[in-house]
CSV table of C-alpha atoms in Angstrom, one decimal:
chain,number,residue,atom,x,y,z
A,1,MET,CA,29.3,-12.4,-32.1
A,2,LEU,CA,28.2,-12.9,-28.4
A,3,VAL,CA,27.8,-9.7,-26.2
A,4,PRO,CA,29.4,-10.3,-22.9
A,5,PHE,CA,28.2,-9.3,-19.5
A,6,VAL,CA,27.9,-5.6,-19.6
A,7,GLU,CA,26.1,-3.1,-17.2
A,8,TRP,CA,24.0,-0.2,-17.9
A,9,GLU,CA,23.9,0.5,-21.7
A,10,ILE,CA,25.7,-0.9,-25.0
A,11,GLN,CA,26.0,1.4,-28.0
A,12,LEU,CA,27.2,-0.4,-31.1
A,13,ASP,CA,29.3,1.3,-33.6
A,14,GLY,CA,32.2,0.4,-36.2
A,15,LEU,CA,31.1,-2.8,-37.0
A,16,GLU,CA,31.1,-2.8,-40.8
A,17,LEU,CA,31.4,-6.6,-41.6
A,18,LEU,CA,29.2,-7.9,-38.7
A,19,ARG,CA,26.5,-10.1,-40.0
A,20,TYR,CA,25.2,-11.9,-36.9
A,21,LEU,CA,24.5,-10.2,-33.5
A,22,ASP,CA,23.5,-12.1,-30.4
A,23,VAL,CA,22.8,-10.3,-27.2
A,24,LYS,CA,22.3,-12.7,-24.5
A,25,SER,CA,22.3,-13.2,-20.8
A,26,CYS,CA,23.3,-9.5,-19.8
A,27,GLU,CA,21.9,-9.5,-16.4
A,28,PHE,CA,22.4,-5.7,-15.9
A,29,LEU,CA,21.9,-4.3,-19.1
A,30,GLU,CA,19.3,-1.7,-19.2
A,31,GLY,CA,19.7,0.0,-22.8
A,32,LEU,CA,20.6,-1.1,-26.3
A,33,SER,CA,21.1,1.6,-28.8
A,34,PHE,CA,22.0,1.3,-32.4
A,35,ILE,CA,23.3,5.3,-33.3
A,36,SER,CA,25.0,4.7,-36.6
A,37,SER,CA,24.6,3.2,-39.8
A,38,SER,CA,28.1,1.5,-39.8
A,39,LEU,CA,26.3,-2.1,-39.4
A,40,ARG,CA,25.6,-2.2,-43.1
A,41,LYS,CA,25.7,-6.0,-43.3
A,42,LEU,CA,24.0,-6.9,-40.3
A,43,CYS,CA,21.3,-9.3,-41.2
A,44,GLU,CA,20.3,-11.1,-38.0
A,45,MET,CA,20.0,-10.1,-34.7
A,46,ALA,CA,18.7,-11.8,-31.4
A,47,VAL,CA,18.3,-10.2,-27.8
A,48,LYS,CA,17.5,-13.0,-25.2
A,49,ASP,CA,17.5,-13.2,-21.5
A,50,CYS,CA,18.3,-9.7,-20.3
A,51,PRO,CA,16.0,-9.3,-17.4
A,52,LYS,CA,16.6,-5.6,-16.7
A,53,LEU,CA,16.8,-4.3,-20.4
A,54,LEU,CA,14.3,-1.3,-20.2
A,55,GLU,CA,14.6,-0.2,-24.1
A,56,ILE,CA,15.8,-1.2,-27.4
A,57,ARG,CA,16.5,1.9,-29.8
A,58,PHE,CA,17.3,1.7,-33.6
A,59,LEU,CA,18.4,5.4,-34.3
A,60,SER,CA,19.7,5.2,-37.5
A,61,THR,CA,19.1,3.1,-40.8
A,62,MET,CA,20.3,-0.6,-40.9
A,63,GLU,CA,20.5,-1.5,-44.4
A,64,SER,CA,20.4,-5.5,-44.5
A,65,LEU,CA,18.7,-6.6,-41.1
A,66,GLU,CA,16.0,-8.9,-42.1
A,67,GLU,CA,15.5,-11.0,-38.9
A,68,LEU,CA,15.0,-9.5,-35.3
A,69,ARG,CA,14.1,-11.7,-32.4
A,70,ILE,CA,13.6,-10.5,-28.8
A,71,LYS,CA,12.8,-13.1,-26.0
A,72,HIS,CA,12.6,-13.2,-22.4
A,73,CYS,CA,13.2,-9.5,-21.6
A,74,GLU,CA,10.8,-9.2,-19.1
A,75,SER,CA,11.4,-5.5,-18.2
A,76,LEU,CA,11.5,-4.4,-21.7
A,77,GLY,CA,9.0,-1.3,-22.0
A,78,VAL,CA,10.0,0.3,-25.2
A,79,LEU,CA,11.0,-0.8,-28.6
A,80,CYS,CA,11.4,2.2,-31.0
A,81,GLY,CA,12.9,3.1,-34.3
A,82,LEU,CA,11.9,0.1,-36.2
A,83,SER,CA,11.1,2.2,-39.1
A,84,ASN,CA,14.9,2.4,-39.6
A,85,LEU,CA,14.6,-1.3,-40.4
A,86,LYS,CA,13.8,-0.9,-43.8
A,87,LYS,CA,14.3,-4.5,-45.0
A,88,LEU,CA,13.0,-6.4,-41.8
A,89,LYS,CA,11.1,-9.4,-43.0
A,90,ASP,CA,10.6,-11.2,-39.7
A,91,LEU,CA,10.1,-9.8,-36.2
A,92,CYS,CA,9.4,-11.9,-33.2
A,93,VAL,CA,8.6,-10.7,-29.5
A,94,HIS,CA,8.0,-13.3,-26.9
A,95,ASP,CA,7.9,-13.3,-23.2
A,96,CYS,CA,8.5,-9.6,-22.9
A,97,ASN,CA,5.6,-8.8,-20.3
A,98,GLY,CA,6.7,-5.3,-19.8
A,99,LEU,CA,6.5,-4.1,-23.3
A,100,GLN,CA,4.0,-1.1,-23.9
A,101,VAL,CA,5.5,0.9,-26.9
A,102,VAL,CA,6.4,-0.3,-30.2
A,103,GLU,CA,7.4,2.5,-32.6
A,104,GLY,CA,7.7,2.7,-36.2
A,105,LEU,CA,6.4,-0.8,-37.2
A,106,GLU,CA,4.0,0.4,-39.6
A,107,GLU,CA,6.5,1.5,-41.9
A,108,LEU,CA,7.8,-1.8,-42.6
A,109,GLU,CA,6.7,-2.5,-46.2
A,110,LEU,CA,8.9,-5.8,-46.4
A,111,LEU,CA,7.6,-7.5,-43.5
A,112,GLU,CA,6.5,-11.0,-44.1
A,113,TYR,CA,6.3,-12.7,-40.5
A,114,LEU,CA,5.2,-10.9,-37.2
A,115,ARG,CA,4.9,-12.4,-33.9
A,116,PHE,CA,3.9,-11.1,-30.6
A,117,GLU,CA,3.7,-13.8,-27.8
A,118,VAL,CA,3.3,-13.5,-24.0
A,119,CYS,CA,3.4,-9.6,-24.0
A,120,GLY,CA,1.0,-9.1,-21.3
A,121,SER,CA,1.3,-5.1,-21.1
A,122,LEU,CA,0.9,-4.6,-25.0
A,123,GLU,CA,-2.3,-3.2,-26.0
A,124,SER,CA,-1.4,-1.9,-29.5
A,125,PHE,CA,1.8,-2.4,-31.7
A,126,THR,CA,0.6,-0.2,-34.9
A,127,ASP,CA,-2.0,2.1,-36.2
A,128,VAL,CA,-3.8,-0.1,-38.3
A,129,SER,CA,-5.6,2.6,-40.0
A,130,ASN,CA,-2.4,4.1,-41.5
A,131,SER,CA,-0.2,1.3,-42.0
A,132,ASN,CA,2.4,0.1,-44.6
A,133,ILE,CA,2.6,-3.6,-43.5
A,134,PRO,CA,1.7,-5.9,-46.4
A,135,ASN,CA,-1.7,-7.6,-46.2
A,136,GLU,CA,0.1,-10.8,-47.2
A,137,CYS,CA,2.4,-10.6,-43.8
A,138,ARG,CA,1.6,-13.4,-41.6
A,139,ILE,CA,1.0,-12.5,-38.0
A,140,ASP,CA,0.6,-14.6,-34.7
A,141,VAL,CA,-0.5,-13.0,-31.6
A,142,ALA,CA,-1.0,-14.9,-28.2
A,143,ASP,CA,-1.3,-13.6,-24.6
A,144,CYS,CA,-1.2,-9.9,-25.3
A,145,ALA,CA,-3.4,-8.0,-23.0
A,146,LYS,CA,-6.2,-6.5,-25.2
A,147,LEU,CA,-5.0,-7.6,-28.6
A,148,PRO,CA,-6.9,-10.2,-30.4
A,149,ASP,CA,-5.4,-13.6,-30.2
A,150,THR,CA,-5.0,-15.5,-33.3
A,151,ASN,CA,-5.0,-18.9,-31.3
A,152,GLY,CA,-1.7,-20.5,-32.3
A,153,TYR,CA,-2.1,-19.8,-36.0
A,154,PHE,CA,-0.5,-17.5,-38.5
A,155,ILE,CA,-3.1,-15.3,-40.4
A,156,SER,CA,-2.9,-12.4,-42.8
A,157,TYR,CA,-2.1,-8.9,-41.5
A,158,GLY,CA,-5.2,-8.0,-43.7
A,159,ASP,CA,-7.5,-10.1,-41.7
A,160,TYR,CA,-6.2,-9.2,-38.4
A,161,ARG,CA,-6.5,-5.6,-39.2
A,162,GLU,CA,-10.0,-6.0,-40.0
A,163,MET,CA,-10.5,-8.0,-36.8
A,164,ILE,CA,-9.3,-4.8,-34.9
A,165,LEU,CA,-11.1,-2.1,-37.1
A,166,ASP,CA,-14.4,-4.0,-37.2
A,167,ARG,CA,-14.0,-4.7,-33.4
A,168,THR,CA,-15.4,-8.3,-34.3
A,169,TRP,CA,-13.7,-10.0,-31.4
A,170,LYS,CA,-14.5,-10.1,-27.8
A,171,PRO,CA,-12.4,-12.1,-25.0
A,172,PHE,CA,-14.9,-14.0,-22.9
A,173,ASN,CA,-14.8,-16.6,-20.3
A,174,GLU,CA,-16.6,-19.9,-20.7
A,175,GLU,CA,-17.8,-19.9,-17.2
A,176,ASP,CA,-19.4,-16.5,-17.6
A,177,VAL,CA,-21.2,-17.6,-20.5
A,178,ILE,CA,-22.6,-20.5,-18.6
A,179,GLU,CA,-23.6,-18.6,-15.8
A,180,THR,CA,-25.3,-16.0,-18.1
A,181,HIS,CA,-27.4,-19.0,-19.5
A,182,GLU,CA,-28.3,-20.2,-16.2
A,183,GLU,CA,-29.4,-16.6,-15.0
A,184,GLU,CA,-31.5,-16.4,-18.5
A,185,SER,CA,-33.1,-19.7,-17.6
A,186,MET,CA,-34.0,-19.0,-14.0
A,187,MET,CA,-35.4,-15.7,-15.2
A,188,GLU,CA,-37.7,-17.4,-17.6
A,189,ILE,CA,-38.8,-20.0,-14.9
A,190,SER,CA,-39.5,-17.2,-12.5
A,191,SER,CA,-41.6,-15.3,-15.1
A,192,TYR,CA,-43.4,-18.5,-16.2
A,193,ARG,CA,-44.3,-19.1,-12.5
A,194,SER,CA,-45.4,-15.7,-12.2
A,195,GLN,CA,-47.6,-15.9,-15.3
A,196,SER,CA,-49.1,-19.2,-14.1
A,197,SER,CA,-49.8,-17.8,-10.7
A,198,SER,CA,-51.8,-15.0,-12.2
A,199,SER,CA,-53.6,-17.1,-14.6
A,200,THR,CA,-54.9,-19.4,-11.6
A,201,ILE,CA,-56.6,-16.5,-10.1
A,202,ILE,CA,-58.5,-15.4,-13.2
A,203,GLY,CA,-59.3,-19.1,-14.0
A,204,SER,CA,-58.0,-22.3,-15.1
A,205,PRO,CA,-57.5,-23.1,-18.8
A,206,GLU,CA,-60.0,-25.1,-20.7
A,207,PRO,CA,-59.0,-28.7,-21.1
A,208,GLY,CA,-57.0,-29.4,-24.3
A,209,THR,CA,-55.4,-25.9,-24.2
A,210,GLU,CA,-52.0,-25.5,-25.2
A,211,LEU,CA,-49.6,-23.3,-23.4
A,212,ASP,CA,-47.2,-21.4,-25.6
A,213,SER,CA,-43.5,-21.4,-24.5
A,214,ARG,CA,-41.0,-18.7,-25.8
A,215,GLY,CA,-37.4,-19.2,-26.0
A,216,LYS,CA,-34.4,-16.9,-25.5
A,217,SER,CA,-31.0,-17.0,-27.3
A,218,LEU,CA,-28.1,-15.3,-26.0
A,219,LEU,CA,-25.8,-13.8,-28.9
A,220,LEU,CA,-22.3,-13.2,-28.2
A,221,ASP,CA,-20.6,-10.6,-30.6
């Protein structure tokens, strides 16, 4: 079923036999709500190219939904009620730069694949210290504000959670690292010259005397 051009808000109800739902190119759609449990057989859903969509709300249990894809909805700020999608296995959110709130994701015990890509405002999607997402769930995160990037690979949710809890990741700019090395080198040269100048006042080293050199290393956590 393809939902046609609609303004303001869609509330879906009474579609007991619907299995596939594609909401696409609704230019003025601002809200999408699921307020009943009548969509018992819906197993796949996609929301695409809705530039003014502000929120998607799942306000009741959807018993069969296993796959949810949301793409190119740049104004989407809130995705809530995911805890009502008890059988969700695959969640993909792509190119939704306004997304800031993801609610209920930590309750999805059957999740197998999770992707957040190009969501520039998203800083968190779950409480990793209190989550029921399986450790075996494969996760891919790219270009999402302060979230660790998986660099185009799927990794286990267990490993990703440890990345966040241990704070072992730090985004950095390669030019900044090069600049830091250059500053360190300049400081060493300046320090060496200063030491050399003061030693010539006291006296020159005896012939054959070797000067110690100390190196420094830059550790990036």
